[in-house]
Coordinates of C-alpha atoms in Angstrom, one line a residue:
X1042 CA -5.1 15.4 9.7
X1043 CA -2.5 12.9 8.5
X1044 CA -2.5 10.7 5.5
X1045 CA -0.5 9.3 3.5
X1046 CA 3.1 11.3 2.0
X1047 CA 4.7 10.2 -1.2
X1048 CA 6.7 13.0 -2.3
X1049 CA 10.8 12.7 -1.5
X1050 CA 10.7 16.1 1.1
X1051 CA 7.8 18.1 2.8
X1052 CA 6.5 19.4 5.8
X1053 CA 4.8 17.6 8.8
X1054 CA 2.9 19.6 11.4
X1055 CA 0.3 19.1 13.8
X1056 CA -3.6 20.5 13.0
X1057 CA -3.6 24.3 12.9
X1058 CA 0.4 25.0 13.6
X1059 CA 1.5 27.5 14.5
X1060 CA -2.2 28.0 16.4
X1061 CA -3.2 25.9 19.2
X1062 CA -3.9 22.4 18.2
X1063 CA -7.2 20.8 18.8
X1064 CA -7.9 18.5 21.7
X1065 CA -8.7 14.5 21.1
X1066 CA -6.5 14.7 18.0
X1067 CA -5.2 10.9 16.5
X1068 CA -3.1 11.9 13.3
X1069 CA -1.1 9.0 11.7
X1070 CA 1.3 10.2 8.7
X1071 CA 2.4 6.9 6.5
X1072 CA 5.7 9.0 4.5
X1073 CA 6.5 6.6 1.6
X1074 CA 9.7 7.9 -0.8
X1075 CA 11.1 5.8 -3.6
X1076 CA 12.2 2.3 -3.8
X1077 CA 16.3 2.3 -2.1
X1078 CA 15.7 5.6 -0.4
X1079 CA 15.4 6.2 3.3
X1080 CA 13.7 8.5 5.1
X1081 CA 15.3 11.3 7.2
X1082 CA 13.0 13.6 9.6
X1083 CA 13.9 16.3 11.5
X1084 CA 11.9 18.6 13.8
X1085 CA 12.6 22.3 13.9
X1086 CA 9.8 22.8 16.4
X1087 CA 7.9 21.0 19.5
X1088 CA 5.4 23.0 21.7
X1089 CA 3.5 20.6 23.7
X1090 CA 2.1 19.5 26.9
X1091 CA 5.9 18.2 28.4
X1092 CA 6.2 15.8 31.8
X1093 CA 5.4 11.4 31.0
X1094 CA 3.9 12.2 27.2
X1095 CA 1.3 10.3 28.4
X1096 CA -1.5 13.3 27.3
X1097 CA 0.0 15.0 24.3
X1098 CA 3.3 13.5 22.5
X1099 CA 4.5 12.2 19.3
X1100 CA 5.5 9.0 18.3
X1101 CA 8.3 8.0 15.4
X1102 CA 8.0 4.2 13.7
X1103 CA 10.4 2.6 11.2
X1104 CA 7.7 2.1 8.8
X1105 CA 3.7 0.5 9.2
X1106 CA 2.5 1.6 12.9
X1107 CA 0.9 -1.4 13.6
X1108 CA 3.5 -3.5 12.7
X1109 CA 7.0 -1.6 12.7
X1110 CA 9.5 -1.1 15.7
X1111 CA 8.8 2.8 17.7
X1112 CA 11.8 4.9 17.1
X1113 CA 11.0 7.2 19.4
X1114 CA 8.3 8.8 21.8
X1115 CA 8.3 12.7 23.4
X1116 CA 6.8 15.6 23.5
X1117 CA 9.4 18.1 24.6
X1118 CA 13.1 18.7 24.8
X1119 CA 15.7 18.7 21.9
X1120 CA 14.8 18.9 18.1
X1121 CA 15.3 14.6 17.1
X1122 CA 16.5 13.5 14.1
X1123 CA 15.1 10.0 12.6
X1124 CA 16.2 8.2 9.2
X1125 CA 14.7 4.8 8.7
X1126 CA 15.8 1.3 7.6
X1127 CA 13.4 1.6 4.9
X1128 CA 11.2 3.7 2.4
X1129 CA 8.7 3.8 4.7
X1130 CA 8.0 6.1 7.9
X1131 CA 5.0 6.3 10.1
X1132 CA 4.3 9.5 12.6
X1133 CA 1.7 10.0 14.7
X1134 CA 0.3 12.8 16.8
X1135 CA -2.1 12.2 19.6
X1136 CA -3.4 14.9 22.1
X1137 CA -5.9 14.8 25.0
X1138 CA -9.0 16.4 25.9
X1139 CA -7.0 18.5 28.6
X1140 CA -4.5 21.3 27.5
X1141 CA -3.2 22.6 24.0
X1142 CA 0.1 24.1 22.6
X1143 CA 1.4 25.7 19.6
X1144 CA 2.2 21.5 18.9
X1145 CA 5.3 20.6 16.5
X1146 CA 6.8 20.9 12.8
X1147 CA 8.9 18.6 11.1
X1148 CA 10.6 18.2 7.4
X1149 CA 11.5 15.1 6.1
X1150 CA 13.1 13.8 2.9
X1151 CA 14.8 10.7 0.7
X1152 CA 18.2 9.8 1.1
X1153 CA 19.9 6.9 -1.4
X1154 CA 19.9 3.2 0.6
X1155 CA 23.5 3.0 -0.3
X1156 CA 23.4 -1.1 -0.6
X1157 CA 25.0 -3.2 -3.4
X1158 CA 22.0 -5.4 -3.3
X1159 CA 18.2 -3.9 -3.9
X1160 CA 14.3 -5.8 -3.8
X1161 CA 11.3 -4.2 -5.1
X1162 CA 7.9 -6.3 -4.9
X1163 CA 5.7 -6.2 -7.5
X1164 CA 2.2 -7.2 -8.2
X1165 CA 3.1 -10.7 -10.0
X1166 CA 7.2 -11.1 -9.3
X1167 CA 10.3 -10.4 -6.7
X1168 CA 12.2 -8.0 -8.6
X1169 CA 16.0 -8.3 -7.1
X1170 CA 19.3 -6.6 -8.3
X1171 CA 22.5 -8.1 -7.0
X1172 CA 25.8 -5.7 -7.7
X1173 CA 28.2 -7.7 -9.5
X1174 CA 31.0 -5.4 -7.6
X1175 CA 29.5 -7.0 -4.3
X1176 CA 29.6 -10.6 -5.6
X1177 CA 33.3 -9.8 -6.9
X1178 CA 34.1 -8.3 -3.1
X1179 CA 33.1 -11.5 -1.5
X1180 CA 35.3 -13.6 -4.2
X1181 CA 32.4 -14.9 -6.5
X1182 CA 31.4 -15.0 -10.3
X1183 CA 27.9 -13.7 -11.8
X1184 CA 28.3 -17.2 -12.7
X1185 CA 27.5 -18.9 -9.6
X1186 CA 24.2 -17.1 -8.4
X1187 CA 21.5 -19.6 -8.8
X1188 CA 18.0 -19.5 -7.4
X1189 CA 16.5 -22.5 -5.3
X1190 CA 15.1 -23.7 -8.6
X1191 CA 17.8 -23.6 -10.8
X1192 CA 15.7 -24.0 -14.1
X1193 CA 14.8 -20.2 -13.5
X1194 CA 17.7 -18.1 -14.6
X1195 CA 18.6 -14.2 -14.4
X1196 CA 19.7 -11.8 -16.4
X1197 CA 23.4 -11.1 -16.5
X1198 CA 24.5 -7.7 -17.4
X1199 CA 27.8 -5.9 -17.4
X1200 CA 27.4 -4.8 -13.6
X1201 CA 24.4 -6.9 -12.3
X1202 CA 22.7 -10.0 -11.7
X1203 CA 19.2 -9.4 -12.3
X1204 CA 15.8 -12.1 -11.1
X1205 CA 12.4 -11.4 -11.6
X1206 CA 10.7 -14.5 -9.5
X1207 CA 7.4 -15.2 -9.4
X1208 CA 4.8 -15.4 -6.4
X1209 CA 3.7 -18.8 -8.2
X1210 CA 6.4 -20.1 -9.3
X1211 CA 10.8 -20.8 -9.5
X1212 CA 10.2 -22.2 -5.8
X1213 CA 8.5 -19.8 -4.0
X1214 CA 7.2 -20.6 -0.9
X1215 CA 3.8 -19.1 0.7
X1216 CA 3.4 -19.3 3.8
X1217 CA 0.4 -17.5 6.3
X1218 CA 0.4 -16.7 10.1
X1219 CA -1.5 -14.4 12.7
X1220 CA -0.1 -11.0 11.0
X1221 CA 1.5 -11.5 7.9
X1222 CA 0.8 -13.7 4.0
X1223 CA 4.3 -14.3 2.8
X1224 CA 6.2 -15.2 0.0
X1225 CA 9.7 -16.2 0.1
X1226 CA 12.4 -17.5 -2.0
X1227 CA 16.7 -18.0 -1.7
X1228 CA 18.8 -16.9 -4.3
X1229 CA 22.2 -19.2 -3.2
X1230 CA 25.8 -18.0 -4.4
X1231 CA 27.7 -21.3 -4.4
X1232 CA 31.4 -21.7 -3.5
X1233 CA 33.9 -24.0 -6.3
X1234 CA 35.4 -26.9 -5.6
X1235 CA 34.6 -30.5 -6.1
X1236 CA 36.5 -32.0 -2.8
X1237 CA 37.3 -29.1 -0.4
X1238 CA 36.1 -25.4 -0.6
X1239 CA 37.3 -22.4 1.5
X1240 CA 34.5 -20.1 1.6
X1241 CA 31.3 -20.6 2.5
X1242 CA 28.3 -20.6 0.1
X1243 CA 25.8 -17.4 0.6
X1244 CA 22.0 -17.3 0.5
X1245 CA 20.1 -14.5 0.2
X1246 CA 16.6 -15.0 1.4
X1247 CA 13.9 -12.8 0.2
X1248 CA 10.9 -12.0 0.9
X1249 CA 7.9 -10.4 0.4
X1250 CA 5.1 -10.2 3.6
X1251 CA 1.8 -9.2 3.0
X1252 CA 1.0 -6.9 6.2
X1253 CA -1.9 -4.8 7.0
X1254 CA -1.8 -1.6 5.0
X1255 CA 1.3 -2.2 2.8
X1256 CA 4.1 -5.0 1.0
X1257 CA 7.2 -5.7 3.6
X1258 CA 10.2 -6.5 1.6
X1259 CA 12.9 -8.8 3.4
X1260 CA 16.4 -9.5 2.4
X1261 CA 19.8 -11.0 4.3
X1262 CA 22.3 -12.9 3.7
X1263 CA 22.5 -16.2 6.1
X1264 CA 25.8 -18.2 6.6
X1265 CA 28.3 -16.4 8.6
X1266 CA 28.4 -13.8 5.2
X1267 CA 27.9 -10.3 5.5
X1268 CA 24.6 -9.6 6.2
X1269 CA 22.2 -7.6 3.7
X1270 CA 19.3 -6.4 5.3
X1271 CA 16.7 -4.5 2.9
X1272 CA 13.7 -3.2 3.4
X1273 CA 10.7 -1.8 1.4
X1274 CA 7.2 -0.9 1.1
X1275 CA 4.7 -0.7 -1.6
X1276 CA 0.8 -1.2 -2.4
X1277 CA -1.0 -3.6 -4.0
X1278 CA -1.7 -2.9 -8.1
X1279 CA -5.6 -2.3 -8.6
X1280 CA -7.8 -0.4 -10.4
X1281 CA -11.5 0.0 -11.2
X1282 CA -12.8 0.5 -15.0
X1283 CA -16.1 1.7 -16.2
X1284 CA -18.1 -1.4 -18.7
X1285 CA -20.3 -0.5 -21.2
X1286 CA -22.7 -3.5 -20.4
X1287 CA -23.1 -6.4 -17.8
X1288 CA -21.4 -8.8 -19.8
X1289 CA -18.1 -7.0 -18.8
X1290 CA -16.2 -7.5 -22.2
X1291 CA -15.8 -4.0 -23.3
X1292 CA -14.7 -1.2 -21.4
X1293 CA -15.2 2.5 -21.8
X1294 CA -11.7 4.1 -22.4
X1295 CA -13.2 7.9 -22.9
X1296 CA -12.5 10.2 -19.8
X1297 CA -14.7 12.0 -18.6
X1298 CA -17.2 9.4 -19.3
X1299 CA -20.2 11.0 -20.5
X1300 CA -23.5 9.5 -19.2
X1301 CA -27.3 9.9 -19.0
X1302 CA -28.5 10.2 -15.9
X1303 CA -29.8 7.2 -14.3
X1304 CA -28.1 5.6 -17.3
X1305 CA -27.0 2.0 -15.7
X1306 CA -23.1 2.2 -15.0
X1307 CA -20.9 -0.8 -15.0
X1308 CA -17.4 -1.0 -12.7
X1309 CA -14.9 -3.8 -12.6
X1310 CA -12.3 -3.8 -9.9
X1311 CA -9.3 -5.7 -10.9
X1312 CA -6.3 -6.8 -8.2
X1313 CA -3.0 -7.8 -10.1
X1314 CA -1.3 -10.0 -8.7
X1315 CA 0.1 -13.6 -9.3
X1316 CA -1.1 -15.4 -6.0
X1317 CA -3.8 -17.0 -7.3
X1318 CA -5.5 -17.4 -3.4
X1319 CA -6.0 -13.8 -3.0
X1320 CA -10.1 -12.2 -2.7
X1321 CA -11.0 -8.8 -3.3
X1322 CA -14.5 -7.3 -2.7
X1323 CA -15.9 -3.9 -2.3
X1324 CA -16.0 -2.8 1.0
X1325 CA -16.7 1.4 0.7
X1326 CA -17.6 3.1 -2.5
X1327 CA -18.0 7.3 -2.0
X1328 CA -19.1 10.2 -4.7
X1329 CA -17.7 13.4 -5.0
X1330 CA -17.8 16.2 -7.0
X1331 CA -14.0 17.2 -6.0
X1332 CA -11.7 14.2 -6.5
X1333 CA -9.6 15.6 -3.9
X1334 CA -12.3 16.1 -1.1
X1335 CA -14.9 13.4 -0.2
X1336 CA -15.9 14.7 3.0
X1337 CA -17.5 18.1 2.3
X1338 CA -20.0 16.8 -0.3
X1339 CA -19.7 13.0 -0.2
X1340 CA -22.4 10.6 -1.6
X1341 CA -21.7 6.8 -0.4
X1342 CA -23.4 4.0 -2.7
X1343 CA -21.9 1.6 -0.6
X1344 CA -20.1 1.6 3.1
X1345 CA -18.4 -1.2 5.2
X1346 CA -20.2 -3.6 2.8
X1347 CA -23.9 -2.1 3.3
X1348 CA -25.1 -0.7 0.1
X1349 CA -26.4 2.9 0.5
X1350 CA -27.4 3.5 -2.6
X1351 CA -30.8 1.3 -3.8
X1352 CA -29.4 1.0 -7.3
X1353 CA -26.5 -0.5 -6.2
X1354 CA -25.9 -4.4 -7.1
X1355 CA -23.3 -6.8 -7.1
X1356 CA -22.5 -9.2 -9.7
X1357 CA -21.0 -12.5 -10.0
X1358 CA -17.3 -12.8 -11.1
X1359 CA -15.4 -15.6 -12.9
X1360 CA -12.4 -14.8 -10.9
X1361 CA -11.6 -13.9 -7.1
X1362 CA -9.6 -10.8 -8.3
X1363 CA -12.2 -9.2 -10.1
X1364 CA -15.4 -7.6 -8.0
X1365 CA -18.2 -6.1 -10.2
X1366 CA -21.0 -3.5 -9.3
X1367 CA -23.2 -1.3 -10.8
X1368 CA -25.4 1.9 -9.7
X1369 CA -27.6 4.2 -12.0
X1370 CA -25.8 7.5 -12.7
X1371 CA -26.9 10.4 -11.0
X1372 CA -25.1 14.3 -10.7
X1373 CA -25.0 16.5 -7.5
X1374 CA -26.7 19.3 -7.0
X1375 CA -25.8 23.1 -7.1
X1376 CA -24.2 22.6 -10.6
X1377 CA -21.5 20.6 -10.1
X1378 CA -20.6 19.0 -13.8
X1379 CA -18.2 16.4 -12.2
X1380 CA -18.6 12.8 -10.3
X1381 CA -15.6 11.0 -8.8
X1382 CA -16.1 7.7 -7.0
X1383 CA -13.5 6.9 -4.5
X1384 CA -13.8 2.8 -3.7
X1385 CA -11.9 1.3 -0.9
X1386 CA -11.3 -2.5 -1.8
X1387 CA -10.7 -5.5 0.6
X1388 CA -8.0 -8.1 0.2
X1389 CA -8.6 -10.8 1.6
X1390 CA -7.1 -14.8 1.5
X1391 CA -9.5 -16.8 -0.6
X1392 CA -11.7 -18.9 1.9
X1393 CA -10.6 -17.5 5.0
X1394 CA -14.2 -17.1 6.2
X1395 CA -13.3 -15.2 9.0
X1396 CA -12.1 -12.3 7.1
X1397 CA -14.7 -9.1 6.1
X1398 CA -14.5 -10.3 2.5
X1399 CA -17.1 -13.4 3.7
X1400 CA -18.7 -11.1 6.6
X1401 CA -20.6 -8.8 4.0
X1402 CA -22.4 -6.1 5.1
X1403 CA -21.4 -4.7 9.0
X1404 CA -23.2 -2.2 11.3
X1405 CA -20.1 -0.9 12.8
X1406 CA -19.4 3.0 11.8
X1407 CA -16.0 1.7 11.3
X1408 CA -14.1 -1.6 11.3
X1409 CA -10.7 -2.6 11.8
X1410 CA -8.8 -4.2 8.9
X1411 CA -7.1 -7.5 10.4
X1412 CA -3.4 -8.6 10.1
X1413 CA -4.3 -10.7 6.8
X1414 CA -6.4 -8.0 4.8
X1415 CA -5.5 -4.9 2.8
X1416 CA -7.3 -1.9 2.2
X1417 CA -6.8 -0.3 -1.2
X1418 CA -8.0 3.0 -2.2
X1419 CA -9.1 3.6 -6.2
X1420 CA -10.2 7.1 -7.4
X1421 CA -11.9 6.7 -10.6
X1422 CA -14.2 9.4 -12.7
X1423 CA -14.8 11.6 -13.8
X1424 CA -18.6 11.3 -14.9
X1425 CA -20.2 14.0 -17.0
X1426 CA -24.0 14.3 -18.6
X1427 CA -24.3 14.4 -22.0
X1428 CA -24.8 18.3 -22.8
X1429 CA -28.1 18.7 -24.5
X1430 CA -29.4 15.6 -23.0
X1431 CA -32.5 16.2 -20.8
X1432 CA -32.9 14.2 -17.4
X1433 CA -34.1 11.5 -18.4
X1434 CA -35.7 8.2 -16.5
X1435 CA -34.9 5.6 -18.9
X1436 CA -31.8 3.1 -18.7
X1437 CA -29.7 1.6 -20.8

């Protein structure tokens, strides 16, 4: 149960709704819309154990639940209604090993942010759109937006003022504690005037926190100004491409890939991003014959850094946000034509040997990510056999 929701409305409802759900149940929903939308959720139903919701109950956060403020906790009483600060949502679902109920159903959707002033964090640059309407409301010219480095301009258009800034660059500052890795920069709106001035100058300060599972976007305005306050989520930019050698300089653009079988396969993960003191490594790499379903029939080459699989290796890298692997190629039983890998990847700051990225290979069934990693899921695949090609034990 649970998982992650991208779409902008859908249903939410506890394990086997309208029937009884199961006991010992932990189900975390991450509800993610588009960039400047909110989400609104509303129950329509809630049949649980009622009294202190210490047993069974539900629980509401205004984005990540490890690091986002609870909304709201219960388990019986009126149908709530919820809309969030952001365009993110968390809901989780916990029940004992004790009694069980018909348990609850919510829908939720998108709703526009409504703000003259928008931030979206990419993989390499702050992307923020001031309203030129806003700027004009507070008494200022497109003119006078400057960033802290004022050799790095935006782009002025009819209606907005428009900066890309970089991670690396234009005076961004990175900084790191305990929870988060963050970026931040000040875009200043300066008052005229050479000897007095009547209004006082506005800075925007953005930012963009690297959190456990997920980008935290930050904007006000500082200076006894009206404030601004945004706030969005995203995911870090990776992906994982097939090589058609161990050099790593071509790669195989043909989809489905079609392979002998224990044919050597070559994989490159790649993180974009601009900070250059970022690490990624493989943590969990799983095979399936159903892209959508790694649990029924699920082959793991590699798990929590412990390869599985004997033909899986590791190779050197030239940069810290690349990690490459192989395995030899192999096809599942009961005619199924299909492989899909589904790789988690680790993020990790470069020589923070405390992290997993440095630990390698741990005996735990299942680790905790800390406050400065990110886990990233890639589906890639699929692979197919060559047809007419007989099993054969050769590589290549």
């Amino acid at each position: 149960c649970g998982g992650s929701v991208s779409h902008s409305s859908g249903v939410l409802q506890s394990p086997n709704y309208p029937g009884s759900y199961p006991n010992d149940a932990d189900c975390v929903w991450e509800i993610q819309v588009e960039n400047n939308f909110r989400v609104t959720l509303t129950f329509r139903d809630i049949a649980m154990q009622s009294g202190t919701c210490q047993h069974d109950y539900i629980e509401v956060y205004d984005g990540p639940l490890h690091s986002s403020s609870l909304l709201g906790r219960f388990c019986s009483g009126s149908f709530p209604t919820y809309v969030s600060s952001s365009n993110m949502m968390s809901v989780r679902f916990h029940s004992d090993s004790r009694y069980s109920f018909r348990g609850f159903q919510a829908h939720y959707s998108s709703i526009p942010a409504g703000h003259n002033t928008t931030i979206q964090c990419l993989p390499d640059y702050m992307h923020v759109v001031v309203s030129r309407d806003y700027l004009q409301s507070q008494g200022y010219s497109a003119q006078r937006v400057t960033l802290k480095d004022s050799r790095c301009r935006p782009t002025v258009t009819s209606q907005e003022v428009v900066f890309n800034i970089p991670y690396n660059g234009c005076g961004t500052i990175q900084e790191e504690n305990n929870d988060t890795i963050n970026y931040s920069n000040t875009i200043r709106v300066a008052s005229s005037g050479y000897v007095i001035k009547r209004k006082k100058n506005i800075n925007l300060h953005v930012s963009c926190k690297m959190l456990r599972k997920s980008w935290q976007q930050v904007m006000y305005a500082a200076e006894d100004t009206v404030d601004v306050n945004e706030y969005r989520f995203g995911r870090y930019d990776m992906n994982i491409t097939f090589y058609d050698s161990p050099a790593f300089q071509r790669q195989v653009r043909s989809s489905p890939y079609l392979i002998d079988l224990n044919q050597n396969l070559y994989l490159q993960a790649c993180l974009r991003s601009s900070d250059p003191n970022l690490k990624v490594v493989v943590d969990t790499c799983v095979a399936s014959p159903d892209p959508r379903d790694f649990n029924t029939l699920a082959y793991y080459l590699v798990r929590n850094g412990c390869p599985r699989d004997s033909s899986y290796a590791t190779y050197y890298s030239p940069s810290s946000h690349f990690a490459r692997f192989k395995f030899n190629a192999f096809e599942f039983m009961s005619r199924h034509p299909s492989v899909y890998l589904k790789c988690q990847m680790l993020v990790c700051r470069l020589g923070d040997y405390s992290s997993h990225c440095y630990r390698g290979c741990s005996s735990r069934a299942k680790r905790d990510t800390s406050s400065a990693e990110e886990e990233v899921d890639v589906v890639v695949g699929p692979l197919q056999l060559r047809e007419g090609d007989a099993p054969s034990g050769s590589t290549r």
